[in-house]
CSV table of C-alpha atoms and ligand atoms in Angstrom, one decimal:
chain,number,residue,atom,x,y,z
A,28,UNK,CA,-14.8,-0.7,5.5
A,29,UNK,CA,-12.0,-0.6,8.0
A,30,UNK,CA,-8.5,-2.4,8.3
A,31,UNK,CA,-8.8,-3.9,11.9
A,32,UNK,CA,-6.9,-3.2,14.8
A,33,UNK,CA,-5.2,-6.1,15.3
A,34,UNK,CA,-3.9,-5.6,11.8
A,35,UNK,CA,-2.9,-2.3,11.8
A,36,UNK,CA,-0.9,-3.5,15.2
A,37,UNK,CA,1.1,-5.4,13.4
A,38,UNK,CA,1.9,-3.4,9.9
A,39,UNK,CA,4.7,-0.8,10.3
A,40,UNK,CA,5.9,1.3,7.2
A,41,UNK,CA,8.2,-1.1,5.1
A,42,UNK,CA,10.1,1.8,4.2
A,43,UNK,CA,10.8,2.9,8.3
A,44,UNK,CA,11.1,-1.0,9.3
A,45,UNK,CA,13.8,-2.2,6.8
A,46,UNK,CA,17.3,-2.0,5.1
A,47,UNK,CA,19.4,1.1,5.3
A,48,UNK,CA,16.2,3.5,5.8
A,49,UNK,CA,15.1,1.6,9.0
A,50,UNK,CA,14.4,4.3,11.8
A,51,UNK,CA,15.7,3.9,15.5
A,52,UNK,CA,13.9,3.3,18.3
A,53,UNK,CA,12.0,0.1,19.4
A,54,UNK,CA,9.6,0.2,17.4
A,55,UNK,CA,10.0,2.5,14.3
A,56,UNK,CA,7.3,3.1,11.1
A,57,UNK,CA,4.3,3.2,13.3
A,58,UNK,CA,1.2,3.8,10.7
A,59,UNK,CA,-2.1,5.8,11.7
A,60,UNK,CA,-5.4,5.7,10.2
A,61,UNK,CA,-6.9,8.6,8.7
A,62,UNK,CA,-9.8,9.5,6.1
A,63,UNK,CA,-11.9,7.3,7.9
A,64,UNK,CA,-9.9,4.2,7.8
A,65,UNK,CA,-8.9,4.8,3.9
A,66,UNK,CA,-5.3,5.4,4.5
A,67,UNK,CA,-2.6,4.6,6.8
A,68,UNK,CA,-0.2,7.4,7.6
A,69,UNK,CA,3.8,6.9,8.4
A,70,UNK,CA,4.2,8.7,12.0
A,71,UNK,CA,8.4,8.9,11.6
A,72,UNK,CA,8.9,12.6,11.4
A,73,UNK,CA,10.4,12.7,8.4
A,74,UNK,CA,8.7,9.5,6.3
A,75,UNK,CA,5.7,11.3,5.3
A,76,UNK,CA,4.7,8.1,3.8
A,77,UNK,CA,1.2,7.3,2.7
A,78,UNK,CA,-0.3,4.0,2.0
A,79,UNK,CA,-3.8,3.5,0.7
A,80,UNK,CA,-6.0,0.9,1.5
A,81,UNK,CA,-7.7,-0.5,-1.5
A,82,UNK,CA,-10.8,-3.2,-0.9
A,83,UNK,CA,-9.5,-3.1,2.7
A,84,UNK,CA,-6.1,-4.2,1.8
A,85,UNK,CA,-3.0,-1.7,2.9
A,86,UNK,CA,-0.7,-1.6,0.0
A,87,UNK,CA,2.2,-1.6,2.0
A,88,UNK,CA,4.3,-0.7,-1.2
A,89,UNK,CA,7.0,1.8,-0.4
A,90,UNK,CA,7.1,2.9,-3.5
A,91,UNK,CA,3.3,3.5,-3.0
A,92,UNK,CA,3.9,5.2,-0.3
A,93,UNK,CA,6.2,7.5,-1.7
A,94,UNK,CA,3.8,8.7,-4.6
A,95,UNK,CA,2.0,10.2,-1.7
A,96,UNK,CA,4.8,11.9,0.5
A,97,UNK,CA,4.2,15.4,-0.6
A,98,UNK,CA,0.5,15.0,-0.9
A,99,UNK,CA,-1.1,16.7,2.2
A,100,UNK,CA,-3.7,13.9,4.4
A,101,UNK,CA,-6.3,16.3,3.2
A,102,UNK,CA,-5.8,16.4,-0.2
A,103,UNK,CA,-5.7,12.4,-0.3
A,104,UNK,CA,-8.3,10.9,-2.9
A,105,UNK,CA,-10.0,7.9,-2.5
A,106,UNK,CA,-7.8,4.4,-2.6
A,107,UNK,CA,-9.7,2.7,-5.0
A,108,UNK,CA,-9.6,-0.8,-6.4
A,109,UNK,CA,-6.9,-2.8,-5.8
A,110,UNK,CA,-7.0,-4.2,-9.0
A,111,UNK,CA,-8.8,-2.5,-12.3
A,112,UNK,CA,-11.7,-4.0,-13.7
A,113,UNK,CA,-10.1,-6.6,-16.4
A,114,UNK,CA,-11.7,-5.9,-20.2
A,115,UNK,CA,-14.4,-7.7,-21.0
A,116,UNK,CA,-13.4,-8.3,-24.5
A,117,UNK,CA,-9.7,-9.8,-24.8
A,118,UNK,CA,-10.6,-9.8,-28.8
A,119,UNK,CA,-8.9,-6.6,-29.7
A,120,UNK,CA,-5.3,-7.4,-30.9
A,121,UNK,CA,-2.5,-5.2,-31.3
A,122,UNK,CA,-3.7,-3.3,-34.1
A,123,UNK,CA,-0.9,-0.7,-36.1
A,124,UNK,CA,-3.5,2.2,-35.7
A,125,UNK,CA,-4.5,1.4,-31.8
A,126,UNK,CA,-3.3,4.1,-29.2
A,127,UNK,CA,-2.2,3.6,-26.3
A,128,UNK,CA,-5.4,3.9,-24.5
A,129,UNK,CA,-7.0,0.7,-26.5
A,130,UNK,CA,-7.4,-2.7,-25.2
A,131,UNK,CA,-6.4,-4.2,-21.6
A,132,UNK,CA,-4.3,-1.7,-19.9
A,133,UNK,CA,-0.8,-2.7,-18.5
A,134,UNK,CA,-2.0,-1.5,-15.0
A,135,UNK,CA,-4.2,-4.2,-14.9
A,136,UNK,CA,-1.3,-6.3,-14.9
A,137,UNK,CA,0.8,-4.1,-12.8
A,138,UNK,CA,-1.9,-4.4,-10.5
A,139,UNK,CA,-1.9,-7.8,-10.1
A,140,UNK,CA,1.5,-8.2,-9.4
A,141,UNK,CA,1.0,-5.5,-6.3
A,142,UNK,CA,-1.5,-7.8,-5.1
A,143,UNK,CA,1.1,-10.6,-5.1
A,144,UNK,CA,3.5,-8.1,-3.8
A,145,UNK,CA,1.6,-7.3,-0.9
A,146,UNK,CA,0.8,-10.4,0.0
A,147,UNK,CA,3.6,-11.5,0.3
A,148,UNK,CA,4.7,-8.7,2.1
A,149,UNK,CA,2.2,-9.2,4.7
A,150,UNK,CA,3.5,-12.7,5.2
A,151,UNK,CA,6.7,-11.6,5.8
A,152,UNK,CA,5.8,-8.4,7.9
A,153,UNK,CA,3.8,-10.8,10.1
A,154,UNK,CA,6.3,-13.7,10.3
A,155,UNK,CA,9.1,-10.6,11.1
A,156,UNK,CA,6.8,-8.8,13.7
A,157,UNK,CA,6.5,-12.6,15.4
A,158,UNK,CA,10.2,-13.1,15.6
A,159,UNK,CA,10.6,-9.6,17.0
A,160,UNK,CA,8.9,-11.0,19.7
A,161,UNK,CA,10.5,-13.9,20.4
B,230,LIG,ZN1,7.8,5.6,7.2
């Protein structure tokens, strides 16, 4: 249930690595695992940025990350799935009396679009990293 090394070689923190927000220095958003392997930490100074590892994927999200910047490593909880178990019964239609807790939840969507999302941004943070070094 760990990320491997060579992997965690090669992802930096989006936030740290890219646009306006990248840090100095050779080479800036350095990550560290902690809770055994469960989380990858931002080592800038003043990121603070935490990114879970679901299923051993890193979401490398910032925005995942940022949910997490004021949330002490020790007080981290568990990752969890990277995608919610889907509803087994896609019967239930929108109803006038239904809450907002009934039927498939929206996160189960949301959550497959941050799978796509991250993949994508692995792609990219491994064809960057590779041109870095060129
Ligand atoms: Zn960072």
């Amino acid at each position: 249930m760990t990320v491997s090394q060579d992997l965690l070689e090669i992802l930096r923190c989006p936030h740290c690595v890219s646009g306006d927000t990248r840090k100095s220095g050779d080479d800036p958003g350095r990550l560290k695992l902690e809770r055994d392997g469960k989380w990858l930490v931002c080592q800038e100074a003043d990121c603070h940025r935490k990114y879970p590892i679901k299923e051993d994927i890193p979401v490398m999200l910032i925005d995942e990350g940022s949910k997490w910047m004021n949330t002490a490593i020790e007080d981290l909880p568990e990752p969890g799935k990277l995608v919610e178990e889907r509803s087994m019964s896609m019967s239930s239609a929108e109803s006038p009396a239904a809450t907002c807790n009934e039927g498939p939840s929206p996160m189960v969507w949301i959550g497959m679009g941050a799978a796509v999302v991250l993949i994508l941004m692995v792609i990219g943070g491994l064809f960057m990293h590779r041109n870095k070094k060129l």
